[in-house]
Amino acid sequence: MHLILFGPPGAGKGTQAKILSQKFNIPHISTGDMLREAVANQTELGMKAKSIMESGQLVPDDIMIGIVKDTLSSTKCKDGFILDGFPRTVEQAKALDKIFKELNIKEVIILDFNLDEEEIIRRVTNRRSCKNCGALFNLLYDKLDDICPNCGAKGTIYQRDDDKEDVIRKRIEVYKKSTLPVKKYYRENDACFISIDGFGEIEQITQTILEKLTQVKVH
Ligand code: AMP
């Protein structure tokens, strides 16, 4: 199965991607996670991306397209993938179509997550993650102390710099300007596009996704 999880920051793409990745046993390809790893490892890419990410802007298309092309061409993606956070511009969407053609990838489903702007801000500013295992938490639903409930590491729970309120407002602005036009591009190109209401309980949203995927019958 080839899935693209599309939608604004904080709409639940990462959470659902992790669940679906386990369920279907296909890799979760998160461009945001890849960039954060590069920043943590202080690679050349990480050095370039750090300040761009901290300000809520997008990393240049050519860099992102190169990374995604390499990843989708690798053997780990041979039986499918869940792409989360890419494409974010029409340029990236066009390049992705080209990559799919080259790799002979045909059936691609786009899950389009929708969520109200104030709910995004409420969620994202309460979001926390573990530096050690990458697990995601939310102060709105999870009781957190100094120990990661997922891996048991101590002192590793943190808030991403780009989840602070001023930056998330900027990210939403960038989403509207640069990423929303991707929807129009996909609609004009007859892509398989499924709308997902991002508001509600995690399990219930997963259930809706699974039902909608069965209806399109591509797996
Ligand atoms: P995310 O975790 O998907 O919200 O991504 C975090 C940040 O990484 C974004 O705000 C961007 O700065 C950068 N980023 C992730 N994916 C992309 C992409 N496809 N194109 C450009 N920048 C990206």
mmCIF file of C-alpha atoms and ligand atoms in Angstrom:
data_model
loop_
_atom_site.group_PDB
_atom_site.id
_atom_site.type_symbol
_atom_site.label_atom_id
_atom_site.label_comp_id
_atom_site.label_asym_id
_atom_site.label_seq_id
_atom_site.Cartn_x
_atom_site.Cartn_y
_atom_site.Cartn_z
ATOM 1 C CA MET A 1 0.000 0.000 0.000
ATOM 2 C CA HIS A 2 1.208 3.496 -0.868
ATOM 3 C CA LEU A 3 -0.207 6.204 1.349
ATOM 4 C CA ILE A 4 0.375 9.935 1.471
ATOM 5 C CA LEU A 5 -0.779 11.665 4.657
ATOM 6 C CA PHE A 6 -1.619 15.217 3.787
ATOM 7 C CA GLY A 7 -2.864 18.073 5.965
ATOM 8 C CA PRO A 8 -1.829 20.904 8.275
ATOM 9 C CA PRO A 9 0.654 20.472 11.128
ATOM 10 C CA GLY A 10 -0.976 19.000 14.220
ATOM 11 C CA ALA A 11 -3.853 17.338 12.376
ATOM 12 C CA GLY A 12 -2.774 13.874 13.547
ATOM 13 C CA LYS A 13 -0.784 12.671 10.531
ATOM 14 C CA GLY A 14 2.227 11.503 12.543
ATOM 15 C CA THR A 15 0.118 9.703 15.146
ATOM 16 C CA GLN A 16 -1.967 7.889 12.560
ATOM 17 C CA ALA A 17 1.076 7.155 10.397
ATOM 18 C CA LYS A 18 2.743 5.331 13.291
ATOM 19 C CA ILE A 19 -0.389 3.224 13.907
ATOM 20 C CA LEU A 20 -0.933 2.422 10.212
ATOM 21 C CA SER A 21 2.739 1.633 9.733
ATOM 22 C CA GLN A 22 2.503 -1.103 12.399
ATOM 23 C CA LYS A 23 -0.828 -2.359 11.145
ATOM 24 C CA PHE A 24 0.240 -2.741 7.508
ATOM 25 C CA ASN A 25 3.904 -3.409 8.241
ATOM 26 C CA ILE A 26 5.136 -0.721 5.884
ATOM 27 C CA PRO A 27 7.599 2.065 6.773
ATOM 28 C CA HIS A 28 6.531 5.469 8.051
ATOM 29 C CA ILE A 29 8.487 8.007 6.020
ATOM 30 C CA SER A 30 8.293 11.330 7.851
ATOM 31 C CA THR A 31 10.314 14.093 6.216
ATOM 32 C CA GLY A 32 10.043 16.123 9.449
ATOM 33 C CA ASP A 33 11.525 13.223 11.476
ATOM 34 C CA MET A 34 14.326 12.808 8.929
ATOM 35 C CA LEU A 35 15.184 16.489 9.165
ATOM 36 C CA ARG A 36 15.060 16.462 12.990
ATOM 37 C CA GLU A 37 17.425 13.471 12.975
ATOM 38 C CA ALA A 38 19.790 15.343 10.639
ATOM 39 C CA VAL A 39 19.677 18.366 12.971
ATOM 40 C CA ALA A 40 20.372 16.178 16.026
ATOM 41 C CA ASN A 41 23.312 14.516 14.246
ATOM 42 C CA GLN A 42 24.586 17.877 13.005
ATOM 43 C CA THR A 43 24.931 16.629 9.440
ATOM 44 C CA GLU A 44 25.352 19.029 6.535
ATOM 45 C CA LEU A 45 21.607 18.751 5.846
ATOM 46 C CA GLY A 46 20.844 19.321 9.513
ATOM 47 C CA MET A 47 22.952 22.508 9.597
ATOM 48 C CA LYS A 48 21.054 23.854 6.575
ATOM 49 C CA ALA A 49 17.614 22.850 7.868
ATOM 50 C CA LYS A 50 17.885 23.913 11.527
ATOM 51 C CA SER A 51 17.150 27.631 11.315
ATOM 52 C CA ILE A 52 14.570 27.149 8.537
ATOM 53 C CA MET A 53 12.637 24.687 10.703
ATOM 54 C CA GLU A 54 12.923 26.830 13.806
ATOM 55 C CA SER A 55 11.312 29.716 11.961
ATOM 56 C CA GLY A 56 8.435 27.588 10.642
ATOM 57 C CA GLN A 57 9.490 27.903 6.988
ATOM 58 C CA LEU A 58 9.951 25.135 4.425
ATOM 59 C CA VAL A 59 13.264 23.532 3.547
ATOM 60 C CA PRO A 60 13.996 24.119 -0.192
ATOM 61 C CA ASP A 61 12.237 21.806 -2.648
ATOM 62 C CA ASP A 62 15.370 20.453 -4.333
ATOM 63 C CA ILE A 63 16.769 19.213 -1.016
ATOM 64 C CA MET A 64 13.483 17.593 0.032
ATOM 65 C CA ILE A 65 12.862 15.994 -3.361
ATOM 66 C CA GLY A 66 16.349 14.435 -3.309
ATOM 67 C CA ILE A 67 15.796 12.953 0.149
ATOM 68 C CA VAL A 68 12.391 11.508 -0.718
ATOM 69 C CA LYS A 69 13.611 10.090 -4.017
ATOM 70 C CA ASP A 70 16.469 8.259 -2.283
ATOM 71 C CA THR A 71 14.175 6.929 0.425
ATOM 72 C CA LEU A 72 11.396 5.700 -1.859
ATOM 73 C CA SER A 73 13.973 4.013 -4.089
ATOM 74 C CA SER A 74 15.415 2.059 -1.178
ATOM 75 C CA THR A 75 14.476 -1.594 -0.541
ATOM 76 C CA LYS A 76 12.684 -0.766 2.692
ATOM 77 C CA CYS A 77 9.924 0.887 0.628
ATOM 78 C CA LYS A 78 9.556 -1.933 -1.897
ATOM 79 C CA ASP A 79 6.283 -3.232 -0.386
ATOM 80 C CA GLY A 80 4.768 0.166 0.268
ATOM 81 C CA PHE A 81 5.131 3.191 2.498
ATOM 82 C CA ILE A 82 3.341 5.904 4.407
ATOM 83 C CA LEU A 83 4.599 9.303 3.368
ATOM 84 C CA ASP A 84 4.020 11.939 6.050
ATOM 85 C CA GLY A 85 4.903 15.609 5.509
ATOM 86 C CA PHE A 86 5.640 15.376 1.777
ATOM 87 C CA PRO A 87 4.643 16.852 -0.645
ATOM 88 C CA ARG A 88 4.291 20.318 0.860
ATOM 89 C CA THR A 89 4.465 22.348 -2.355
ATOM 90 C CA VAL A 90 3.112 21.867 -5.879
ATOM 91 C CA GLU A 91 6.729 21.569 -7.040
ATOM 92 C CA GLN A 92 7.222 18.636 -4.645
ATOM 93 C CA ALA A 93 3.930 17.041 -5.776
ATOM 94 C CA LYS A 94 5.015 17.216 -9.420
ATOM 95 C CA ALA A 95 8.422 15.736 -8.595
ATOM 96 C CA LEU A 96 6.730 12.971 -6.592
ATOM 97 C CA ASP A 97 4.577 12.028 -9.593
ATOM 98 C CA LYS A 98 7.769 11.718 -11.606
ATOM 99 C CA ILE A 99 9.396 9.543 -8.928
ATOM 100 C CA PHE A 100 6.305 7.290 -8.850
ATOM 101 C CA LYS A 101 6.504 6.895 -12.641
ATOM 102 C CA GLU A 102 10.192 6.027 -12.512
ATOM 103 C CA LEU A 103 9.644 3.480 -9.743
ATOM 104 C CA ASN A 104 6.479 2.124 -11.392
ATOM 105 C CA ILE A 105 4.376 2.920 -8.338
ATOM 106 C CA LYS A 106 0.744 3.070 -9.436
ATOM 107 C CA GLU A 107 -1.846 2.933 -6.707
ATOM 108 C CA VAL A 108 -1.359 5.813 -4.339
ATOM 109 C CA ILE A 109 -3.967 6.959 -1.830
ATOM 110 C CA ILE A 110 -3.900 10.426 -0.304
ATOM 111 C CA LEU A 111 -5.454 10.818 3.129
ATOM 112 C CA ASP A 112 -6.351 14.463 3.540
ATOM 113 C CA PHE A 113 -6.534 15.391 7.249
ATOM 114 C CA ASN A 114 -8.653 18.417 8.152
ATOM 115 C CA LEU A 115 -8.670 20.267 11.435
ATOM 116 C CA ASP A 116 -9.824 23.666 12.651
ATOM 117 C CA GLU A 117 -7.026 26.234 13.135
ATOM 118 C CA GLU A 118 -7.578 26.930 16.858
ATOM 119 C CA GLU A 119 -7.729 23.202 17.599
ATOM 120 C CA ILE A 120 -4.406 22.796 15.745
ATOM 121 C CA ILE A 121 -2.816 25.454 17.950
ATOM 122 C CA ARG A 122 -4.254 23.925 21.135
ATOM 123 C CA ARG A 123 -2.976 20.487 20.176
ATOM 124 C CA VAL A 124 0.434 21.452 18.876
ATOM 125 C CA THR A 125 1.388 23.705 21.787
ATOM 126 C CA ASN A 126 0.580 20.788 24.136
ATOM 127 C CA ARG A 127 2.470 18.241 22.071
ATOM 128 C CA ARG A 128 5.542 16.594 23.591
ATOM 129 C CA SER A 129 7.933 13.965 22.270
ATOM 130 C CA CYS A 130 10.609 11.630 23.598
ATOM 131 C CA LYS A 131 14.125 12.378 22.383
ATOM 132 C CA ASN A 132 15.074 8.760 22.925
ATOM 133 C CA CYS A 133 12.308 6.727 21.241
ATOM 134 C CA GLY A 134 10.405 9.365 19.228
ATOM 135 C CA ALA A 135 7.057 8.566 20.877
ATOM 136 C CA LEU A 136 4.489 11.370 20.719
ATOM 137 C CA PHE A 137 2.442 12.559 23.693
ATOM 138 C CA ASN A 138 0.017 15.340 24.416
ATOM 139 C CA LEU A 139 -0.424 17.133 27.726
ATOM 140 C CA LEU A 140 -4.146 17.370 26.910
ATOM 141 C CA TYR A 141 -4.526 13.591 27.140
ATOM 142 C CA ASP A 142 -1.362 12.100 28.665
ATOM 143 C CA LYS A 143 -0.098 12.427 32.209
ATOM 144 C CA LEU A 144 3.632 12.993 31.844
ATOM 145 C CA ASP A 145 6.486 13.271 34.330
ATOM 146 C CA ASP A 146 10.244 12.962 33.912
ATOM 147 C CA ILE A 147 10.139 9.401 32.589
ATOM 148 C CA CYS A 148 9.035 8.427 29.076
ATOM 149 C CA PRO A 149 5.961 6.147 29.405
ATOM 150 C CA ASN A 150 6.995 4.384 26.194
ATOM 151 C CA CYS A 151 10.708 3.591 26.605
ATOM 152 C CA GLY A 152 11.372 4.424 30.273
ATOM 153 C CA ALA A 153 14.168 6.924 29.491
ATOM 154 C CA LYS A 154 14.606 9.713 32.050
ATOM 155 C CA GLY A 155 14.624 13.439 31.154
ATOM 156 C CA THR A 156 13.993 12.878 27.448
ATOM 157 C CA ILE A 157 10.514 14.383 27.104
ATOM 158 C CA TYR A 158 10.683 17.699 25.278
ATOM 159 C CA GLN A 159 8.715 20.252 23.271
ATOM 160 C CA ARG A 160 9.843 20.831 19.682
ATOM 161 C CA ASP A 161 10.977 24.424 19.159
ATOM 162 C CA ASP A 162 8.654 24.669 16.168
ATOM 163 C CA ASP A 163 5.643 23.637 18.299
ATOM 164 C CA LYS A 164 5.778 26.901 20.287
ATOM 165 C CA GLU A 165 2.781 29.154 19.610
ATOM 166 C CA ASP A 166 4.444 31.859 17.491
ATOM 167 C CA VAL A 167 6.106 29.255 15.275
ATOM 168 C CA ILE A 168 2.988 27.105 14.836
ATOM 169 C CA ARG A 169 1.072 30.211 13.744
ATOM 170 C CA LYS A 170 3.775 30.813 11.130
ATOM 171 C CA ARG A 171 3.656 27.154 10.048
ATOM 172 C CA ILE A 172 -0.103 27.383 9.516
ATOM 173 C CA GLU A 173 0.413 30.516 7.410
ATOM 174 C CA VAL A 174 3.046 28.701 5.323
ATOM 175 C CA TYR A 175 0.688 25.707 5.019
ATOM 176 C CA LYS A 176 -2.102 27.886 3.637
ATOM 177 C CA LYS A 177 0.162 29.671 1.179
ATOM 178 C CA SER A 178 2.434 26.881 -0.086
ATOM 179 C CA THR A 179 0.815 23.567 0.793
ATOM 180 C CA LEU A 180 -2.928 24.080 0.269
ATOM 181 C CA PRO A 181 -2.436 24.537 -3.521
ATOM 182 C CA VAL A 182 -1.237 20.902 -3.576
ATOM 183 C CA LYS A 183 -4.859 19.834 -2.921
ATOM 184 C CA LYS A 184 -6.007 21.613 -6.046
ATOM 185 C CA TYR A 185 -3.160 20.006 -8.001
ATOM 186 C CA TYR A 186 -4.223 16.519 -6.881
ATOM 187 C CA ARG A 187 -7.890 17.161 -7.559
ATOM 188 C CA GLU A 188 -7.079 18.368 -11.078
ATOM 189 C CA ASN A 189 -4.951 15.277 -11.622
ATOM 190 C CA ASP A 190 -7.616 12.800 -10.489
ATOM 191 C CA ALA A 191 -5.666 11.471 -7.566
ATOM 192 C CA CYS A 192 -7.337 9.115 -5.097
ATOM 193 C CA PHE A 193 -8.084 11.629 -2.374
ATOM 194 C CA ILE A 194 -9.856 10.693 0.883
ATOM 195 C CA SER A 195 -10.945 13.335 3.388
ATOM 196 C CA ILE A 196 -10.340 12.576 7.052
ATOM 197 C CA ASP A 197 -11.819 14.593 9.896
ATOM 198 C CA GLY A 198 -8.864 15.097 12.260
ATOM 199 C CA PHE A 199 -11.103 15.999 15.196
ATOM 200 C CA GLY A 200 -11.804 13.218 17.692
ATOM 201 C CA GLU A 201 -10.276 10.251 19.484
ATOM 202 C CA ILE A 202 -7.169 8.652 17.982
ATOM 203 C CA GLU A 203 -8.722 5.138 17.853
ATOM 204 C CA GLN A 204 -11.899 6.404 16.254
ATOM 205 C CA ILE A 205 -9.950 8.237 13.526
ATOM 206 C CA THR A 206 -7.889 5.091 12.841
ATOM 207 C CA GLN A 207 -11.144 3.146 12.495
ATOM 208 C CA THR A 208 -12.522 5.680 10.016
ATOM 209 C CA ILE A 209 -9.321 5.523 7.982
ATOM 210 C CA LEU A 210 -9.393 1.727 7.860
ATOM 211 C CA GLU A 211 -13.035 1.723 6.755
ATOM 212 C CA LYS A 212 -12.388 4.298 4.059
ATOM 213 C CA LEU A 213 -9.341 2.368 2.827
ATOM 214 C CA THR A 214 -11.427 -0.801 2.492
ATOM 215 C CA GLN A 215 -13.914 1.121 0.385
ATOM 216 C CA VAL A 216 -11.276 2.186 -2.132
ATOM 217 C CA LYS A 217 -10.055 -1.427 -2.370
ATOM 218 C CA VAL A 218 -6.491 -0.911 -3.457
ATOM 219 C CA HIS A 219 -4.748 -3.175 -0.948
HETATM 220 P P1 AMP B 1 6.773 18.168 10.319
HETATM 221 O O1 AMP B 1 7.317 17.345 11.421
HETATM 222 O O2 AMP B 1 6.283 17.348 9.145
HETATM 223 O O3 AMP B 1 5.729 19.151 10.770
HETATM 224 O O4 AMP B 1 7.990 19.041 9.739
HETATM 225 C C1 AMP B 1 8.716 19.911 10.550
HETATM 226 C C2 AMP B 1 9.429 20.946 9.708
HETATM 227 O O5 AMP B 1 10.346 20.295 8.815
HETATM 228 C C3 AMP B 1 8.540 21.770 8.786
HETATM 229 O O6 AMP B 1 7.939 22.867 9.465
HETATM 230 C C4 AMP B 1 9.529 22.201 7.715
HETATM 231 O O7 AMP B 1 10.373 23.245 8.182
HETATM 232 C C5 AMP B 1 10.387 20.959 7.561
HETATM 233 N N1 AMP B 1 9.821 20.047 6.524
HETATM 234 C C6 AMP B 1 9.313 18.804 6.725
HETATM 235 N N2 AMP B 1 8.880 18.271 5.582
HETATM 236 C C7 AMP B 1 9.107 19.202 4.621
HETATM 237 C C8 AMP B 1 8.864 19.267 3.214
HETATM 238 N N3 AMP B 1 8.267 18.258 2.553
HETATM 239 N N4 AMP B 1 9.252 20.391 2.557
HETATM 240 C C9 AMP B 1 9.848 21.412 3.189
HETATM 241 N N5 AMP B 1 10.100 21.431 4.521
HETATM 242 C C10 AMP B 1 9.734 20.330 5.225
#
